[in-house]
């Protein structure tokens, strides 16, 4: 089906929800015309180049042939065009060949890329992580020879973290890096789930690899970060021999078949240390916020795609009698239950989009605002919102993709229709870059304590300001103020309970972690929609989405407090035997 | 992975939740020993014969070869063994060769069959519909020559309703049946989504087909029900020539690959009228409750299977440090967030199981109780609970299957693990036998008005009795009484609002239909768990499941009232153009 790039919605969300205008001083070149032009061009590329190859990517997928990965049909060509058009360099620093635009704009363009073709979008997404790693921690050689190639998109990057026994737990990594006696390192070990670990779209691939070194301390503090390129390059950047890195296999996955998920075998591969010895995990964590936000945007993206497909179907498919007009036969769109579902999907997408773009604006401010106090405050906001952006938005992705299948009825279960692919593709997003359970633990374990609780206090103050604005707005929005206020009160109570428990009964707090992330995410999502509805000259739709969300989602938030504060007493008592496992 | 048939949980739910003992008079042969023996034997068959071929069914699937369907590997042999063991005849009437046991026991055995292998389970499930149709509406010839073959499982049955333009809307059927001048009929037309429409597991297949007749009234009142067997049989039941029914193709589906979903082409096929001319849709509706309940049990089943797989994985997979003991590395099961998720999955499964088995007990009472007043009351309960059993349980199926993937982390997204298959298989259950949106419309449009509201009033009275029992129980259960009471109050308010609106503003009511089904289902689910926790000598687990459900689900029910009573004002105002479609 046709994909309509949501250019207008993204521009609206950037300006009226995420507060993009706060970046005017730090990013003077990102003026209104530039933003519109970039979004428009990215939308055209996504719709005209990436969306048309999405289905073939799913059906044919990437293949392993004679030890090398052959990209899905059209993907290599599309990638070359993508890089040539400059889409890999948008937010990179000018000194590395980038365009120096805000990350918020990059996230907005990436959302369209991911919506058009999520399997494709993973390739540039992983490169962005490698770019950030080398920009922050690379040597002069890395910055001179590797970084510009990644920024230009001539080469792509990968992240090699996971091993069979080390998924969420990086302390369990066993891949070894040993000094080669000439100032370099050789890496041996097996990495799994390596996204775009090999392909035929570029001449070289830059693998960033977490590995343990001889005599290193146990646990995460003994892990270092290395660079091992697919093709070795000499001092001048000239390509030499192929490195001892091999693709051991491709995973057979539920979705994103166009994205080659590789088993990577490092068999004495030549490598270079990135950053400080034994600081590998810490170095990775400096990139974590960005990567998690990108996955959050993927959640929004797949929801947008699924919603569009369902909306189109509801306008084409004629079935039954309209409860409103009595017309027979009528479009699915003319059944109240279907229309309600579509609007709730749309509301959740706009909420997720607002959360992700707000997180990105905070990241830009934290990076580039001239005032250190602004930078510090924005950093807190970025840190606090990141797990919500990642987990809440990807949960929305899965939920909306499932509703998209449902609206299609029996046709939704047929692969040719396309709705099923979104349902399959979406399912990875709550898992990778830290499962949503880990995001919830990060939120209560680390983020609630940021600046002694200032991060969450600031957020709640800002939401209260919007509640006041709702109360002062026209009568169609005042009931919503009460819903948002009740939600925020519940969020405040839940936060206070968790802050108390995390200090003295961590398992109590942890057992409510996922419930808390949902409670806070639902509330923040309502705040995003409220800002949209309050925007000067906002279309009627913004108020409609807010009201439907307020009555369908915000109204249930106070009731979620119980799930947060349940504690762990019953959990402790349960044994596998009581559950029937003997 | 190994499938453990939940024999003990099913026996518990039948006895202590669904009230199976009410059937003692009507079904004296279904005594305690018989129930245990039947469940045990069905569990062994499901675990040892059906579960092991589930993965091959998914991977290889059914194939169309030279116009006939070749079943998935092992399926035809398993089906023969299934029929020979008597599993097709459990609840059929003895005069048709059945064992005359309660449907509640049949649903319990079928749940295990569906959990072990949902694609397989669809074959006997569809036959049950054909058995019921012929038992209720068949001619003497049908009852003498076709029915016993279906009951014995020698032949299977299909339901041919859907056409490309007629999915949920049976009024749009165009398949034509014309008199053949010899007292019979010939059928021409195309049917789609015909489950097990063809296969190689039996010698004959009995197709029940909805078709329009010449000069029939427009709409559903012009549709009649016909029988067209794959192989024609003569007066003595001897097989003759093959009928003019052809498989036009197999659908490429998201899941249940082992179940052949056929396009059926009737090309002047010889057919026999079943029941009364022009009463075809009404005849189908008499079977609808049973079919919908069976799908509800499928939802429970796939949730059970996904939960078991996730529980097993959580006990095997070692990752991270236990928040409780500090042990490193520790099982996933020892992380509070994971254990909480598993218990909530289990609680929802027990709630769905209780709802489905309670519906089945009501159906048995409605059918066989000696007291007409009991039959009438039970019929109301069966009618009221059926849409909840179907929709709520299948939503649980999808939700729990998704959580099952999530608990596996990255491994959940890999097809070899098996969790992904459940996520794919589960997705059909909210769609077929009437989408869950249609169930919600049935609930508010038809069921709320049953006996002038007596059906829902009776249900609420029974729930209040359990609330009183909770209040009188030990202190660990009294807080739950408050949660269930608040949920019930919300259900009562929602019901009152809907009863008012459906009389004068149906679109208002319809726009809250899905929200109402969820609200009522969540409440009834809590009631089921409460009955389990109150059972004499119930294990501690029953109280734990109830408390977790009460705080995680029931506590949010009052907040759902707003979603029910939102009305349609904002829906009416929204246009496709406002949603970006031009």
XYZ file of C-alpha atoms in Angstrom, chain B residues 32-421:
390
model
C -15.503 -37.093 39.351
C -13.520 -40.154 38.318
C -14.712 -39.908 34.734
C -13.802 -36.240 34.529
C -10.335 -36.902 35.889
C -9.808 -39.845 33.579
C -10.975 -37.963 30.489
C -8.831 -34.932 31.264
C -5.824 -37.089 32.001
C -6.153 -39.069 28.782
C -6.760 -35.961 26.672
C -3.738 -34.347 28.285
C -1.541 -37.296 27.417
C -2.753 -37.278 23.819
C -2.234 -33.524 23.495
C 1.237 -33.608 25.010
C 2.495 -36.784 23.360
C 0.880 -36.770 19.935
C -0.160 -33.196 19.089
C 2.476 -30.981 20.685
C 5.417 -32.703 18.984
C 4.096 -31.965 15.478
C 3.177 -28.336 16.170
C 6.481 -26.907 14.989
C 6.540 -28.899 11.749
C 2.984 -27.744 11.153
C 4.219 -24.174 11.382
C 7.392 -24.643 9.359
C 6.111 -26.845 6.556
C 2.419 -26.127 6.777
C -0.303 -27.580 4.609
C 0.389 -27.618 0.877
C -1.767 -27.555 -2.211
C -0.506 -30.205 -4.615
C -2.287 -31.019 -7.872
C -5.472 -29.461 -6.603
C -5.643 -31.337 -3.324
C -4.377 -30.371 0.084
C -1.556 -32.365 1.627
C -1.707 -31.990 5.398
C 1.298 -30.804 7.360
C 3.761 -33.534 8.393
C 2.186 -35.930 10.865
C -1.179 -34.215 10.941
C -3.160 -36.829 8.996
C -1.822 -39.671 11.146
C -2.463 -37.674 14.318
C -5.999 -36.965 13.186
C -6.724 -40.649 12.601
C -5.399 -41.483 16.062
C -7.424 -38.617 17.535
C -10.656 -39.942 16.021
C -9.886 -43.547 16.910
C -9.321 -42.541 20.532
C -12.833 -41.101 20.584
C -11.941 -37.421 21.002
C -14.367 -36.292 18.277
C -17.423 -37.791 19.948
C -17.141 -36.706 23.575
C -20.161 -34.435 23.846
C -22.194 -35.644 20.884
C -25.534 -37.280 21.566
C -25.470 -41.057 22.053
C -28.125 -41.481 19.339
C -25.570 -40.101 16.860
C -22.758 -42.212 18.201
C -21.521 -39.729 20.774
C -20.574 -40.246 24.395
C -23.100 -37.724 25.718
C -20.692 -36.066 28.120
C -21.042 -32.385 29.053
C -19.761 -29.732 26.682
C -17.845 -28.250 29.593
C -15.712 -31.362 29.678
C -15.318 -31.217 25.914
C -14.189 -27.580 26.091
C -11.665 -28.532 28.751
C -10.205 -31.304 26.600
C -10.262 -29.096 23.510
C -8.350 -26.400 25.383
C -5.471 -28.848 25.786
C -5.698 -29.878 22.143
C -5.563 -26.240 21.033
C -2.685 -25.472 23.376
C -0.702 -28.402 22.064
C -1.399 -27.620 18.428
C -3.819 -24.904 17.467
C -3.586 -25.531 13.730
C -4.547 -29.166 14.317
C -7.267 -28.306 16.810
C -9.148 -26.306 14.217
C -10.007 -29.458 12.295
C -12.094 -31.151 15.028
C -13.389 -27.734 16.081
C -14.959 -27.109 12.695
C -16.374 -30.625 12.660
C -18.153 -29.884 15.926
C -19.966 -27.044 14.215
C -21.095 -29.328 11.413
C -22.203 -31.950 13.943
C -24.290 -29.398 15.790
C -25.799 -28.040 12.568
C -26.901 -31.468 11.359
C -28.095 -32.568 14.794
C -30.271 -29.480 15.023
C -31.357 -28.944 11.446
C -30.438 -31.997 9.391
C -32.849 -34.331 7.607
C -33.201 -37.975 8.542
C -30.805 -38.804 5.705
C -28.264 -36.325 7.127
C -28.613 -37.803 10.558
C -28.362 -41.344 9.314
C -25.565 -41.042 6.777
C -23.460 -37.970 7.591
C -23.795 -37.266 11.278
C -22.400 -40.564 12.624
C -19.400 -40.254 10.313
C -18.688 -36.771 11.677
C -19.176 -37.876 15.272
C -16.837 -40.829 14.846
C -14.335 -38.558 13.145
C -14.250 -40.759 10.039
C -15.135 -37.611 8.106
C -14.602 -33.965 8.973
C -16.825 -30.937 8.514
C -16.358 -27.382 7.273
C -18.249 -24.111 7.491
C -18.499 -22.146 4.253
C -19.714 -18.667 5.094
C -17.228 -16.017 4.045
C -16.922 -14.649 0.525
C -14.524 -11.961 -0.668
C -17.172 -9.241 -0.309
C -18.959 -10.883 2.632
C -16.833 -11.243 5.723
C -18.635 -10.054 8.822
C -21.608 -9.194 6.638
C -23.481 -12.370 5.693
C -26.183 -10.333 3.979
C -23.713 -9.756 1.159
C -23.412 -13.445 0.235
C -23.738 -14.119 -3.505
C -23.003 -17.854 -3.842
C -26.031 -19.330 -5.585
C -27.899 -22.592 -5.015
C -30.336 -23.605 -7.727
C -32.752 -26.541 -7.772
C -31.453 -29.424 -9.871
C -34.954 -30.568 -10.807
C -34.540 -33.851 -8.917
C -35.190 -32.539 -5.440
C -31.611 -31.506 -4.909
C -29.580 -28.360 -5.481
C -26.453 -27.290 -7.280
C -24.192 -24.660 -5.777
C -21.955 -22.241 -7.615
C -19.783 -19.589 -6.061
C -16.569 -18.851 -4.288
C -15.986 -19.132 -0.556
C -12.829 -17.929 1.169
C -11.114 -18.510 4.505
C -12.473 -22.076 4.693
C -10.643 -23.750 7.531
C -9.552 -27.311 6.735
C -11.560 -26.953 3.518
C -9.592 -29.845 2.077
C -7.066 -32.338 3.436
C -5.907 -35.935 3.191
C -6.730 -37.100 6.706
C -10.151 -38.579 5.912
C -11.933 -40.048 2.881
C -14.694 -37.490 2.846
C -15.436 -33.949 3.974
C -18.875 -32.541 4.732
C -19.125 -28.922 3.601
C -21.888 -26.812 5.069
C -22.464 -23.880 2.772
C -24.454 -20.674 2.999
C -25.921 -19.739 -0.355
C -28.654 -17.632 -1.876
C -31.501 -19.246 -3.830
C -33.290 -17.902 -6.908
C -35.973 -15.333 -6.115
C -34.959 -15.295 -2.465
C -35.406 -12.071 -0.485
C -32.415 -9.729 -0.347
C -30.135 -9.711 2.668
C -29.703 -12.399 5.303
C -33.303 -13.537 4.921
C -32.574 -14.928 1.498
C -29.705 -17.128 2.535
C -30.086 -20.889 3.064
C -27.860 -23.631 4.455
C -26.707 -26.518 2.282
C -24.684 -29.664 2.655
C -22.240 -30.524 -0.121
C -19.938 -33.443 0.547
C -16.546 -33.750 -1.093
C -17.442 -37.261 -2.244
C -21.099 -37.866 -3.067
C -22.793 -40.724 -1.260
C -25.797 -42.709 -2.332
C -28.915 -43.706 -0.427
C -27.092 -46.416 1.456
C -24.158 -44.185 2.298
C -21.858 -45.732 -0.281
C -19.318 -43.276 -1.697
C -19.752 -42.392 -5.333
C -18.174 -39.761 -7.562
C -16.260 -36.727 -6.414
C -18.398 -33.600 -6.196
C -17.732 -30.416 -8.186
C -15.984 -28.655 -5.339
C -12.444 -27.507 -5.931
C -9.744 -25.905 -3.831
C -8.885 -22.636 -5.554
C -5.903 -21.899 -3.383
C -4.432 -21.832 0.099
C -3.932 -18.587 1.971
C -0.445 -17.509 3.027
C -1.127 -16.634 6.626
C 0.583 -15.019 9.611
C 0.096 -18.172 11.655
C -1.687 -21.530 12.026
C 0.223 -22.723 8.962
C -0.707 -26.309 9.723
C -4.358 -25.449 9.188
C -5.195 -25.293 5.474
C -7.222 -22.113 4.894
C -8.832 -22.727 1.531
C -10.460 -20.824 -1.229
C -13.312 -23.195 -2.123
C -14.819 -23.126 -5.586
C -18.286 -24.610 -5.882
C -18.805 -25.226 -9.570
C -22.254 -26.698 -9.860
C -21.639 -28.871 -6.824
C -24.470 -31.211 -5.830
C -25.940 -30.133 -2.530
C -28.773 -30.839 -0.111
C -30.801 -28.298 1.811
C -30.239 -28.296 5.565
C -33.151 -27.046 7.647
C -35.612 -24.525 6.315
C -35.256 -22.535 3.120
C -34.112 -18.933 3.786
C -33.299 -19.781 7.386
C -29.636 -20.483 6.712
C -28.232 -17.578 8.681
C -30.580 -18.261 11.573
C -29.507 -21.913 11.526
C -25.871 -20.839 11.595
C -26.582 -18.580 14.541
C -27.883 -21.499 16.582
C -24.353 -22.887 16.370
C -22.679 -19.563 16.887
C -22.512 -19.665 20.679
C -20.712 -22.995 20.634
C -18.242 -21.928 17.969
C -17.490 -18.657 19.708
C -16.921 -20.387 22.997
C -14.516 -22.787 21.304
C -12.515 -19.857 19.966
C -12.482 -18.348 23.438
C -11.001 -21.602 24.692
C -8.403 -21.322 21.923
C -7.445 -17.929 23.327
C -6.977 -19.473 26.757
C -5.083 -22.342 25.176
C -2.555 -20.307 23.252
C -2.005 -18.156 26.334
C -1.358 -21.288 28.393
C 1.130 -22.563 25.834
C 2.961 -19.225 25.595
C 3.033 -18.899 29.378
C 4.493 -22.370 29.845
C 7.186 -21.653 27.295
C 8.091 -18.353 28.962
C 8.062 -19.903 32.425
C 10.381 -22.676 31.281
C 12.725 -20.182 29.683
C 12.743 -18.027 32.810
C 13.871 -21.045 34.820
C 16.610 -22.036 32.375
C 18.005 -18.702 31.288
C 20.577 -17.230 33.640
C 21.181 -13.501 33.411
C 22.046 -10.704 35.853
C 21.840 -10.501 39.617
C 18.851 -11.348 41.794
C 17.401 -8.330 43.529
C 16.226 -10.659 46.266
C 19.258 -12.761 47.066
C 22.116 -10.945 45.359
C 23.006 -14.211 43.646
C 24.885 -13.866 40.368
C 24.184 -15.015 37.786
C 20.578 -15.839 38.497
C 17.550 -17.170 36.648
C 15.238 -14.722 34.890
C 12.599 -16.111 37.224
C 14.475 -14.483 40.123
C 13.970 -10.957 38.783
C 10.884 -9.324 40.340
C 9.699 -7.773 37.080
C 9.856 -11.110 35.253
C 8.155 -13.073 38.020
C 5.438 -10.461 38.265
C 4.825 -10.694 34.534
C 4.619 -14.494 34.683
C 2.116 -14.397 37.533
C -0.037 -11.849 35.773
C 0.000 -14.046 32.666
C -1.052 -17.018 34.782
C -3.783 -15.011 36.515
C -5.266 -13.909 33.205
C -5.168 -17.465 31.892
C -7.031 -18.763 34.944
C -9.554 -15.941 34.584
C -10.128 -16.706 30.896
C -10.310 -20.439 31.592
C -12.887 -19.806 34.307
C -14.980 -17.654 31.985
C -14.922 -20.217 29.162
C -15.679 -23.194 31.386
C -18.440 -21.275 33.177
C -19.978 -20.495 29.810
C -19.788 -24.167 28.896
C -21.417 -25.258 32.156
C -24.195 -22.759 31.504
C -24.631 -24.208 28.003
C -24.856 -27.723 29.434
C -27.425 -26.646 32.014
C -29.397 -24.776 29.363
C -29.420 -27.944 27.287
C -29.948 -30.670 29.836
C -31.157 -29.440 33.216
C -34.418 -31.057 34.193
C -35.908 -27.874 35.630
C -37.100 -25.517 32.863
C -36.429 -22.503 35.085
C -32.836 -23.609 35.512
C -32.551 -24.115 31.773
C -33.900 -20.649 31.065
C -31.609 -18.934 33.557
C -28.621 -20.891 32.318
C -29.450 -19.985 28.728
C -29.314 -16.308 29.652
C -25.947 -16.833 31.302
C -24.603 -18.722 28.291
C -25.792 -16.009 25.912
C -24.374 -13.205 28.038
C -21.006 -14.784 28.700
C -20.392 -16.032 25.163
C -19.155 -12.736 23.649
C -17.007 -12.175 26.736
C -15.606 -15.698 26.582
C -14.783 -15.220 22.914
C -13.401 -11.683 22.916
C -11.866 -11.303 26.346
C -10.133 -14.686 26.266
C -8.719 -14.177 22.786
C -7.446 -10.721 23.733
C -5.752 -12.443 26.660
C -4.342 -14.959 24.200
C -2.705 -12.256 22.093
C -1.516 -10.299 25.107
C -0.009 -13.276 26.897
C 1.626 -14.579 23.718
C 3.233 -11.165 23.286
C 4.443 -11.146 26.883
C 5.777 -14.645 26.275
C 7.951 -13.323 23.459
C 9.060 -10.434 25.655
C 10.223 -12.647 28.508
C 12.504 -14.464 26.071
C 14.262 -11.218 25.142
C 16.132 -11.475 21.843
C 15.575 -15.233 21.725
C 11.834 -14.610 21.564
C 12.223 -12.996 18.168
C 14.033 -16.040 16.759
C 11.603 -18.459 15.162
C 13.422 -21.578 16.364
C 12.604 -20.680 19.966
C 8.895 -21.225 19.384
C 7.547 -18.216 21.295
C 7.079 -16.325 18.038
C 4.804 -19.034 16.648
